[in-house]
mmCIF file of C-alpha atoms in Angstrom:
data_model
loop_
_atom_site.group_PDB
_atom_site.id
_atom_site.type_symbol
_atom_site.label_atom_id
_atom_site.label_comp_id
_atom_site.label_asym_id
_atom_site.label_seq_id
_atom_site.Cartn_x
_atom_site.Cartn_y
_atom_site.Cartn_z
ATOM 1 C CA MET A 497 53.865 -95.030 37.441
ATOM 2 C CA GLY A 498 51.715 -92.813 39.617
ATOM 3 C CA ARG A 499 52.428 -91.505 43.090
ATOM 4 C CA LYS A 500 50.804 -94.331 45.005
ATOM 5 C CA GLN A 501 52.283 -95.958 48.094
ATOM 6 C CA LEU A 502 54.366 -98.509 46.260
ATOM 7 C CA ARG A 503 55.685 -101.633 47.942
ATOM 8 C CA ILE A 504 59.240 -102.227 46.788
ATOM 9 C CA LEU A 505 61.127 -105.436 47.538
ATOM 10 C CA VAL A 506 64.871 -104.723 47.646
ATOM 11 C CA THR A 507 66.961 -107.901 47.614
ATOM 12 C CA GLY A 508 70.540 -107.680 48.835
ATOM 13 C CA GLY A 509 69.501 -104.611 50.796
ATOM 14 C CA ALA A 510 72.064 -105.100 53.579
ATOM 15 C CA GLY A 511 74.924 -104.942 51.095
ATOM 16 C CA PHE A 512 76.799 -101.898 49.840
ATOM 17 C CA ILE A 513 74.691 -100.589 46.951
ATOM 18 C CA GLY A 514 71.445 -102.131 48.203
ATOM 19 C CA SER A 515 71.629 -100.390 51.580
ATOM 20 C CA ASN A 516 72.418 -97.051 49.977
ATOM 21 C CA PHE A 517 69.401 -97.573 47.708
ATOM 22 C CA VAL A 518 67.205 -98.293 50.745
ATOM 23 C CA PHE A 519 68.363 -95.037 52.374
ATOM 24 C CA HIS A 520 67.752 -93.088 49.163
ATOM 25 C CA MET A 521 64.246 -94.459 48.630
ATOM 26 C CA LEU A 522 63.107 -93.923 52.224
ATOM 27 C CA LYS A 523 64.311 -90.330 52.036
ATOM 28 C CA LYS A 524 63.061 -89.548 48.520
ATOM 29 C CA HIS A 525 59.765 -91.467 48.769
ATOM 30 C CA PRO A 526 58.782 -91.512 52.469
ATOM 31 C CA ASP A 527 55.327 -92.875 51.593
ATOM 32 C CA TYR A 528 56.723 -96.024 49.945
ATOM 33 C CA HIS A 529 57.021 -99.326 51.784
ATOM 34 C CA ILE A 530 60.489 -100.834 51.498
ATOM 35 C CA ILE A 531 60.785 -104.568 52.143
ATOM 36 C CA CYS A 532 64.475 -105.390 52.450
ATOM 37 C CA LEU A 533 65.552 -108.987 51.943
ATOM 38 C CA ASP A 534 69.094 -110.233 52.532
ATOM 39 C CA ALA A 535 70.734 -113.578 53.341
ATOM 40 C CA LEU A 536 73.401 -111.773 55.413
ATOM 41 C CA THR A 537 76.341 -113.593 53.863
ATOM 42 C CA TYR A 538 79.859 -112.172 54.343
ATOM 43 C CA ALA A 539 79.056 -108.994 52.373
ATOM 44 C CA GLY A 540 75.738 -108.262 54.099
ATOM 45 C CA ASN A 541 75.847 -106.342 57.368
ATOM 46 C CA LEU A 542 72.708 -105.769 59.392
ATOM 47 C CA SER A 543 74.350 -102.957 61.370
ATOM 48 C CA THR A 544 74.415 -100.959 58.136
ATOM 49 C CA LEU A 545 70.622 -100.686 58.370
ATOM 50 C CA LYS A 546 70.416 -99.797 62.063
ATOM 51 C CA ASP A 547 69.270 -96.209 61.417
ATOM 52 C CA VAL A 548 66.181 -97.321 59.463
ATOM 53 C CA MET A 549 65.170 -100.455 61.390
ATOM 54 C CA ASP A 550 62.580 -98.517 63.401
ATOM 55 C CA ASN A 551 61.125 -96.762 60.359
ATOM 56 C CA PRO A 552 57.481 -97.940 60.038
ATOM 57 C CA GLN A 553 57.858 -97.889 56.231
ATOM 58 C CA PHE A 554 60.779 -100.345 56.370
ATOM 59 C CA LYS A 555 60.821 -104.077 56.983
ATOM 60 C CA PHE A 556 63.890 -106.343 57.063
ATOM 61 C CA ILE A 557 63.625 -110.060 56.294
ATOM 62 C CA ARG A 558 66.512 -112.513 56.375
ATOM 63 C CA ARG A 559 66.023 -114.881 53.446
ATOM 64 C CA ASP A 560 68.088 -116.446 50.654
ATOM 65 C CA ILE A 561 66.876 -115.740 47.115
ATOM 66 C CA ARG A 562 67.709 -119.333 46.163
ATOM 67 C CA ASP A 563 65.068 -120.618 48.610
ATOM 68 C CA ARG A 564 61.930 -120.901 46.470
ATOM 69 C CA ASN A 565 59.531 -121.626 49.334
ATOM 70 C CA ALA A 566 60.869 -118.740 51.436
ATOM 71 C CA ILE A 567 60.647 -116.297 48.540
ATOM 72 C CA ASP A 568 57.116 -117.439 47.688
ATOM 73 C CA ALA A 569 56.107 -116.839 51.315
ATOM 74 C CA VAL A 570 57.540 -113.302 51.213
ATOM 75 C CA PHE A 571 55.576 -112.483 48.062
ATOM 76 C CA THR A 572 52.421 -114.023 49.556
ATOM 77 C CA GLU A 573 52.674 -111.848 52.655
ATOM 78 C CA TYR A 574 53.896 -108.551 51.208
ATOM 79 C CA HIS A 575 52.739 -108.504 47.549
ATOM 80 C CA PRO A 576 55.472 -106.162 46.290
ATOM 81 C CA ASP A 577 54.674 -103.905 43.336
ATOM 82 C CA ILE A 578 58.329 -103.663 42.298
ATOM 83 C CA VAL A 579 61.335 -105.930 42.808
ATOM 84 C CA VAL A 580 64.864 -104.487 42.663
ATOM 85 C CA ASN A 581 67.418 -107.287 42.634
ATOM 86 C CA PHE A 582 70.769 -106.269 44.105
ATOM 87 C CA ALA A 583 71.327 -109.705 45.672
ATOM 88 C CA ALA A 584 74.454 -111.206 44.157
ATOM 89 C CA GLU A 585 77.826 -112.690 44.821
ATOM 90 C CA SER A 586 80.024 -109.928 43.410
ATOM 91 C CA HIS A 587 83.686 -110.360 44.296
ATOM 92 C CA VAL A 588 85.662 -111.446 41.221
ATOM 93 C CA ASP A 589 88.471 -113.068 43.213
ATOM 94 C CA ARG A 590 85.994 -115.182 45.156
ATOM 95 C CA SER A 591 84.362 -116.265 41.870
ATOM 96 C CA ILE A 592 87.719 -117.511 40.622
ATOM 97 C CA GLU A 593 88.181 -119.562 43.800
ATOM 98 C CA ASN A 594 84.610 -120.896 43.994
ATOM 99 C CA PRO A 595 82.454 -120.354 40.878
ATOM 100 C CA GLY A 596 79.568 -122.568 42.020
ATOM 101 C CA ILE A 597 78.029 -120.228 44.587
ATOM 102 C CA PHE A 598 78.048 -117.420 41.991
ATOM 103 C CA LEU A 599 76.050 -119.544 39.566
ATOM 104 C CA GLU A 600 73.573 -120.558 42.264
ATOM 105 C CA THR A 601 72.928 -117.069 43.647
ATOM 106 C CA ASN A 602 73.295 -114.911 40.557
ATOM 107 C CA ILE A 603 71.474 -117.170 38.076
ATOM 108 C CA ILE A 604 69.216 -119.565 39.994
ATOM 109 C CA GLY A 605 68.386 -116.937 42.617
ATOM 110 C CA THR A 606 67.376 -114.472 39.917
ATOM 111 C CA SER A 607 65.109 -117.082 38.302
ATOM 112 C CA VAL A 608 63.449 -117.807 41.652
ATOM 113 C CA LEU A 609 62.714 -114.096 42.115
ATOM 114 C CA MET A 610 61.325 -113.773 38.588
ATOM 115 C CA ASP A 611 59.096 -116.831 38.999
ATOM 116 C CA ALA A 612 57.583 -115.242 42.098
ATOM 117 C CA SER A 613 57.333 -111.865 40.325
ATOM 118 C CA LYS A 614 55.488 -113.523 37.440
ATOM 119 C CA LYS A 615 53.184 -115.467 39.757
ATOM 120 C CA TYR A 616 52.201 -112.423 41.821
ATOM 121 C CA GLY A 617 52.044 -109.931 38.954
ATOM 122 C CA VAL A 618 54.654 -107.339 39.893
ATOM 123 C CA SER A 619 54.610 -104.167 37.811
ATOM 124 C CA ARG A 620 58.398 -104.097 37.397
ATOM 125 C CA PHE A 621 61.319 -106.450 37.965
ATOM 126 C CA HIS A 622 64.581 -104.515 37.897
ATOM 127 C CA GLN A 623 67.852 -106.397 37.550
ATOM 128 C CA VAL A 624 70.963 -104.621 38.824
ATOM 129 C CA SER A 625 73.815 -105.791 36.606
ATOM 130 C CA THR A 626 77.384 -104.694 35.885
ATOM 131 C CA ASP A 627 79.551 -103.308 33.093
ATOM 132 C CA GLU A 628 81.721 -106.405 33.513
ATOM 133 C CA VAL A 629 79.296 -108.378 31.318
ATOM 134 C CA TYR A 630 80.814 -106.518 28.343
ATOM 135 C CA GLY A 631 84.330 -107.788 29.056
ATOM 136 C CA ASP A 632 87.032 -105.152 28.752
ATOM 137 C CA LEU A 633 88.409 -102.472 26.440
ATOM 138 C CA PRO A 634 92.009 -101.878 25.338
ATOM 139 C CA LEU A 635 93.990 -99.275 27.261
ATOM 140 C CA ASP A 636 95.128 -97.591 24.042
ATOM 141 C CA ARG A 637 91.605 -96.892 22.735
ATOM 142 C CA PRO A 638 90.099 -94.213 24.991
ATOM 143 C CA ASP A 639 87.543 -93.524 22.268
ATOM 144 C CA LEU A 640 85.845 -96.898 22.850
ATOM 145 C CA LEU A 641 82.997 -97.085 25.370
ATOM 146 C CA PHE A 642 80.491 -99.751 26.401
ATOM 147 C CA LYS A 643 77.047 -99.142 24.916
ATOM 148 C CA GLU A 644 73.867 -101.081 25.649
ATOM 149 C CA THR A 645 74.335 -102.769 22.270
ATOM 150 C CA THR A 646 77.912 -103.892 22.993
ATOM 151 C CA PRO A 647 78.063 -107.725 22.745
ATOM 152 C CA LEU A 648 78.456 -109.638 25.998
ATOM 153 C CA HIS A 649 82.005 -110.942 26.379
ATOM 154 C CA THR A 650 82.679 -112.065 29.934
ATOM 155 C CA SER A 651 86.062 -112.628 31.569
ATOM 156 C CA SER A 652 85.379 -114.161 34.994
ATOM 157 C CA PRO A 653 82.896 -116.603 36.549
ATOM 158 C CA TYR A 654 81.361 -113.566 38.272
ATOM 159 C CA SER A 655 80.732 -111.604 35.081
ATOM 160 C CA ALA A 656 79.568 -114.774 33.294
ATOM 161 C CA SER A 657 76.987 -115.377 36.025
ATOM 162 C CA LYS A 658 75.724 -111.788 35.798
ATOM 163 C CA ALA A 659 75.519 -111.945 31.991
ATOM 164 C CA SER A 660 73.595 -115.215 32.286
ATOM 165 C CA ALA A 661 71.151 -113.565 34.679
ATOM 166 C CA ASP A 662 70.690 -110.648 32.264
ATOM 167 C CA LEU A 663 69.879 -113.043 29.419
ATOM 168 C CA LEU A 664 67.433 -114.872 31.658
ATOM 169 C CA VAL A 665 65.715 -111.593 32.577
ATOM 170 C CA GLN A 666 65.337 -110.758 28.885
ATOM 171 C CA ALA A 667 64.009 -114.259 28.201
ATOM 172 C CA TYR A 668 61.349 -113.925 30.933
ATOM 173 C CA HIS A 669 60.323 -110.614 29.390
ATOM 174 C CA ARG A 670 59.936 -112.073 25.918
ATOM 175 C CA THR A 671 58.514 -115.477 26.864
ATOM 176 C CA TYR A 672 56.239 -114.583 29.774
ATOM 177 C CA GLY A 673 55.749 -110.852 29.311
ATOM 178 C CA LEU A 674 57.343 -110.090 32.690
ATOM 179 C CA PRO A 675 57.847 -106.306 32.868
ATOM 180 C CA VAL A 676 61.589 -105.846 33.326
ATOM 181 C CA THR A 677 64.420 -103.350 33.156
ATOM 182 C CA ILE A 678 68.161 -103.945 33.483
ATOM 183 C CA SER A 679 70.851 -101.485 34.552
ATOM 184 C CA ARG A 680 74.576 -102.009 34.062
ATOM 185 C CA CYS A 681 76.772 -99.780 36.168
ATOM 186 C CA SER A 682 80.453 -98.994 36.397
ATOM 187 C CA ASN A 683 82.496 -99.441 39.603
ATOM 188 C CA ASN A 684 80.685 -97.975 42.598
ATOM 189 C CA TYR A 685 82.329 -96.380 45.618
ATOM 190 C CA GLY A 686 81.085 -94.628 48.735
ATOM 191 C CA PRO A 687 79.853 -95.376 52.286
ATOM 192 C CA TYR A 688 79.277 -98.943 53.528
ATOM 193 C CA GLN A 689 81.321 -100.670 50.814
ATOM 194 C CA PHE A 690 82.618 -104.107 51.798
ATOM 195 C CA PRO A 691 86.329 -103.754 52.671
ATOM 196 C CA GLU A 692 87.565 -106.284 50.113
ATOM 197 C CA LYS A 693 86.906 -103.795 47.313
ATOM 198 C CA LEU A 694 89.697 -101.529 46.097
ATOM 199 C CA ILE A 695 88.869 -98.148 47.608
ATOM 200 C CA PRO A 696 87.813 -99.211 51.154
ATOM 201 C CA LEU A 697 90.625 -101.773 51.296
ATOM 202 C CA MET A 698 93.215 -99.133 50.457
ATOM 203 C CA ILE A 699 91.742 -96.642 52.930
ATOM 204 C CA ILE A 700 91.633 -99.167 55.785
ATOM 205 C CA ASN A 701 95.081 -100.623 55.097
ATOM 206 C CA ALA A 702 96.577 -97.143 54.868
ATOM 207 C CA LEU A 703 94.972 -96.129 58.167
ATOM 208 C CA ASN A 704 96.515 -99.233 59.753
ATOM 209 C CA ASP A 705 99.918 -98.657 58.069
ATOM 210 C CA LYS A 706 99.566 -101.997 56.290
ATOM 211 C CA LYS A 707 100.773 -102.759 52.778
ATOM 212 C CA LEU A 708 98.432 -101.737 49.967
ATOM 213 C CA PRO A 709 98.299 -104.667 47.507
ATOM 214 C CA VAL A 710 98.023 -103.505 43.882
ATOM 215 C CA TYR A 711 97.544 -106.002 41.056
ATOM 216 C CA GLY A 712 100.204 -106.050 38.341
ATOM 217 C CA LYS A 713 101.437 -102.521 37.677
ATOM 218 C CA GLY A 714 98.154 -100.882 38.685
ATOM 219 C CA ILE A 715 97.495 -99.590 35.156
ATOM 220 C CA ASN A 716 94.031 -101.147 34.831
ATOM 221 C CA VAL A 717 91.416 -98.444 34.261
ATOM 222 C CA ARG A 718 87.948 -98.300 35.818
ATOM 223 C CA ASP A 719 85.058 -95.857 35.458
ATOM 224 C CA TRP A 720 84.032 -94.807 38.989
ATOM 225 C CA LEU A 721 80.454 -93.991 39.987
ATOM 226 C CA TYR A 722 79.501 -92.547 43.368
ATOM 227 C CA VAL A 723 76.914 -94.876 44.899
ATOM 228 C CA GLU A 724 74.352 -92.134 45.575
ATOM 229 C CA ASP A 725 74.336 -91.203 41.876
ATOM 230 C CA HIS A 726 73.744 -94.869 41.024
ATOM 231 C CA CYS A 727 70.767 -95.033 43.406
ATOM 232 C CA LYS A 728 69.227 -91.940 41.827
ATOM 233 C CA ALA A 729 69.591 -93.522 38.402
ATOM 234 C CA ILE A 730 67.811 -96.716 39.450
ATOM 235 C CA ASP A 731 65.033 -94.654 41.054
ATOM 236 C CA LEU A 732 64.560 -92.904 37.701
ATOM 237 C CA ILE A 733 64.522 -96.174 35.780
ATOM 238 C CA LEU A 734 61.836 -97.598 38.087
ATOM 239 C CA HIS A 735 59.568 -94.613 37.537
ATOM 240 C CA LYS A 736 60.334 -93.563 33.975
ATOM 241 C CA GLY A 737 62.311 -96.388 32.344
ATOM 242 C CA LYS A 738 60.850 -98.235 29.400
ATOM 243 C CA ASP A 739 59.776 -101.826 29.877
ATOM 244 C CA GLY A 740 62.274 -104.323 28.461
ATOM 245 C CA GLU A 741 65.135 -101.831 28.172
ATOM 246 C CA ILE A 742 68.750 -101.888 29.341
ATOM 247 C CA TYR A 743 70.353 -98.735 30.739
ATOM 248 C CA ASN A 744 74.089 -98.188 31.220
ATOM 249 C CA ILE A 745 74.966 -96.078 34.267
ATOM 250 C CA GLY A 746 78.463 -94.586 34.177
ATOM 251 C CA GLY A 747 80.311 -92.001 36.187
ATOM 252 C CA HIS A 748 82.478 -90.263 33.552
ATOM 253 C CA ASN A 749 85.360 -90.834 35.975
ATOM 254 C CA GLU A 750 87.972 -93.092 34.402
ATOM 255 C CA MET A 751 91.077 -93.610 36.521
ATOM 256 C CA ARG A 752 93.964 -96.045 36.788
ATOM 257 C CA ASN A 753 94.002 -98.157 39.940
ATOM 258 C CA ILE A 754 97.485 -96.967 40.880
ATOM 259 C CA ASP A 755 96.429 -93.307 40.649
ATOM 260 C CA ILE A 756 93.495 -93.940 43.001
ATOM 261 C CA VAL A 757 95.793 -95.672 45.485
ATOM 262 C CA LYS A 758 98.268 -92.775 45.391
ATOM 263 C CA LEU A 759 95.446 -90.259 45.801
ATOM 264 C CA ILE A 760 94.167 -92.069 48.908
ATOM 265 C CA LEU A 761 97.677 -92.169 50.405
ATOM 266 C CA LYS A 762 98.141 -88.470 49.748
ATOM 267 C CA LYS A 763 94.845 -87.543 51.393
ATOM 268 C CA LEU A 764 95.707 -89.664 54.436
ATOM 269 C CA ASN A 765 99.303 -88.339 54.586
ATOM 270 C CA LYS A 766 100.719 -91.839 54.194
ATOM 271 C CA PRO A 767 103.877 -92.769 52.231
ATOM 272 C CA GLU A 768 103.753 -94.414 48.803
ATOM 273 C CA SER A 769 106.213 -96.966 50.188
ATOM 274 C CA LEU A 770 103.122 -98.753 51.557
ATOM 275 C CA ILE A 771 102.221 -99.783 47.991
ATOM 276 C CA GLU A 772 103.026 -103.423 47.259
ATOM 277 C CA PHE A 773 102.637 -104.716 43.707
ATOM 278 C CA VAL A 774 101.313 -108.288 43.670
ATOM 279 C CA ALA A 775 100.759 -110.942 40.995
ATOM 280 C CA ASP A 776 98.024 -109.911 38.602
ATOM 281 C CA ARG A 777 94.526 -111.380 38.833
ATOM 282 C CA LYS A 778 93.743 -114.216 36.412
ATOM 283 C CA GLY A 779 91.998 -112.842 33.317
ATOM 284 C CA HIS A 780 92.237 -109.312 34.695
ATOM 285 C CA ASP A 781 90.173 -106.865 32.596
ATOM 286 C CA GLN A 782 92.200 -103.903 31.324
ATOM 287 C CA ARG A 783 89.643 -101.125 31.106
ATOM 288 C CA TYR A 784 85.948 -100.509 31.757
ATOM 289 C CA ALA A 785 84.255 -97.413 30.386
ATOM 290 C CA ILE A 786 80.518 -96.832 30.071
ATOM 291 C CA ASP A 787 78.664 -94.576 27.665
ATOM 292 C CA PRO A 788 75.618 -93.330 29.648
ATOM 293 C CA GLU A 789 74.157 -91.383 26.718
ATOM 294 C CA LYS A 790 70.934 -93.423 26.607
ATOM 295 C CA ILE A 791 69.927 -92.830 30.239
ATOM 296 C CA HIS A 792 70.884 -89.167 29.879
ATOM 297 C CA THR A 793 68.867 -88.691 26.696
ATOM 298 C CA GLU A 794 65.808 -90.713 27.704
ATOM 299 C CA LEU A 795 65.631 -90.130 31.476
ATOM 300 C CA ASP A 796 67.670 -86.931 31.903
ATOM 301 C CA TRP A 797 70.176 -88.554 34.264
ATOM 302 C CA LEU A 798 73.783 -87.488 34.677
ATOM 303 C CA PRO A 799 76.262 -88.275 37.463
ATOM 304 C CA GLU A 800 76.335 -85.390 39.933
ATOM 305 C CA THR A 801 79.435 -86.315 41.943
ATOM 306 C CA MET A 802 82.877 -85.661 40.519
ATOM 307 C CA PHE A 803 85.476 -88.182 41.655
ATOM 308 C CA ALA A 804 87.530 -85.587 43.538
ATOM 309 C CA ASP A 805 84.473 -84.779 45.695
ATOM 310 C CA GLY A 806 83.255 -88.345 45.988
ATOM 311 C CA ILE A 807 86.570 -89.782 47.142
ATOM 312 C CA GLU A 808 86.861 -87.000 49.736
ATOM 313 C CA LYS A 809 83.417 -87.859 51.112
ATOM 314 C CA THR A 810 84.221 -91.568 51.048
ATOM 315 C CA ILE A 811 87.497 -91.198 52.940
ATOM 316 C CA ASP A 812 85.802 -88.953 55.506
ATOM 317 C CA TRP A 813 83.060 -91.548 55.978
ATOM 318 C CA TYR A 814 85.548 -94.342 56.686
ATOM 319 C CA LEU A 815 87.433 -92.085 59.107
ATOM 320 C CA SER A 816 84.181 -91.338 60.947
ATOM 321 C CA ASN A 817 82.802 -94.894 60.946
ATOM 322 C CA GLU A 818 85.636 -97.042 62.245
ATOM 323 C CA ASP A 819 83.242 -99.116 64.364
ATOM 324 C CA TRP A 820 81.402 -100.233 61.222
ATOM 325 C CA TRP A 821 84.435 -101.402 59.266
ATOM 326 C CA GLN A 822 86.145 -102.876 62.331
ATOM 327 C CA GLU A 823 83.084 -105.075 62.852
ATOM 328 C CA THR A 824 82.922 -105.951 59.156
ATOM 329 C CA THR A 825 86.582 -106.942 58.932
ATOM 330 C CA ARG A 826 86.150 -109.395 61.797
ATOM 331 C CA THR A 827 83.902 -111.527 59.557
ATOM 332 C CA ASN A 828 84.889 -113.746 56.615
ATOM 333 C CA TYR A 829 87.223 -111.348 54.908
ATOM 334 C CA ILE A 830 90.214 -111.754 52.568
ATOM 335 C CA PHE A 831 92.774 -109.008 52.025
ATOM 336 C CA ILE A 832 93.311 -109.074 48.259
#
């Protein structure tokens, strides 16, 4: 794609990764127009976007991607060149309690966006997916990694809904010729993450001298990716990625949950006695680990942020932005 003034529709742009992507794109491509769409459910926070609301290249619209008429009106008015779909229900525990909303948003909502993209002839529909569509890996096989060719093998209603959306995106590409790309990332962390997720929850609870709930024995392993590195990868895929392809985005930072919790406590000078082991999550995946060789080889992307640096920056951000997370935790929020 050339260096024209692209119009990019970012759905879920008031959420954690979506907002960081908005910031990245406005900084990296100041001539682009960013149309940010978000339903502002529990995980969306308009205050996150306060620093860019007055930017003439940025427009915020409150809409639900399941609302076909509303989405059609947005496309009619703004004619986006590219759609980047971050909008999703993403909390596994909530999907176990109420699977229906995950199916509606993550599957039906994606189809609504693709129908509009097809109708208005977008040049690229990018689906932001997750490594959880691959299921999990055994703890005793560190040699095994998720590749783009790894079969889908979901564990939760959340991951099943995301895998379904991925299959639908591929079907629209093959059946209708919709130009698409899909990215599957490992666990993100960094500024503006909703406080139900592991790292911000542990930071906030530790700051408040509350118990830090850890599932099972805390030996589950995740590959951690700093959110800014993820945004750079998606930017690359939009500009240089091959139509119809899937790209795994991993951080080369595998860590056990318990070790992350202890690291956070150490950095905040809090005692490990705050750790409280709780009953394990139903169907809890043991290990996620992504092989990002394809995106490195084809697009020359590698994660730039080592976990030791990224967690330091993340903790500092939460220490400096108490107003943001205090406001967020007053909304519909569950401490698990």
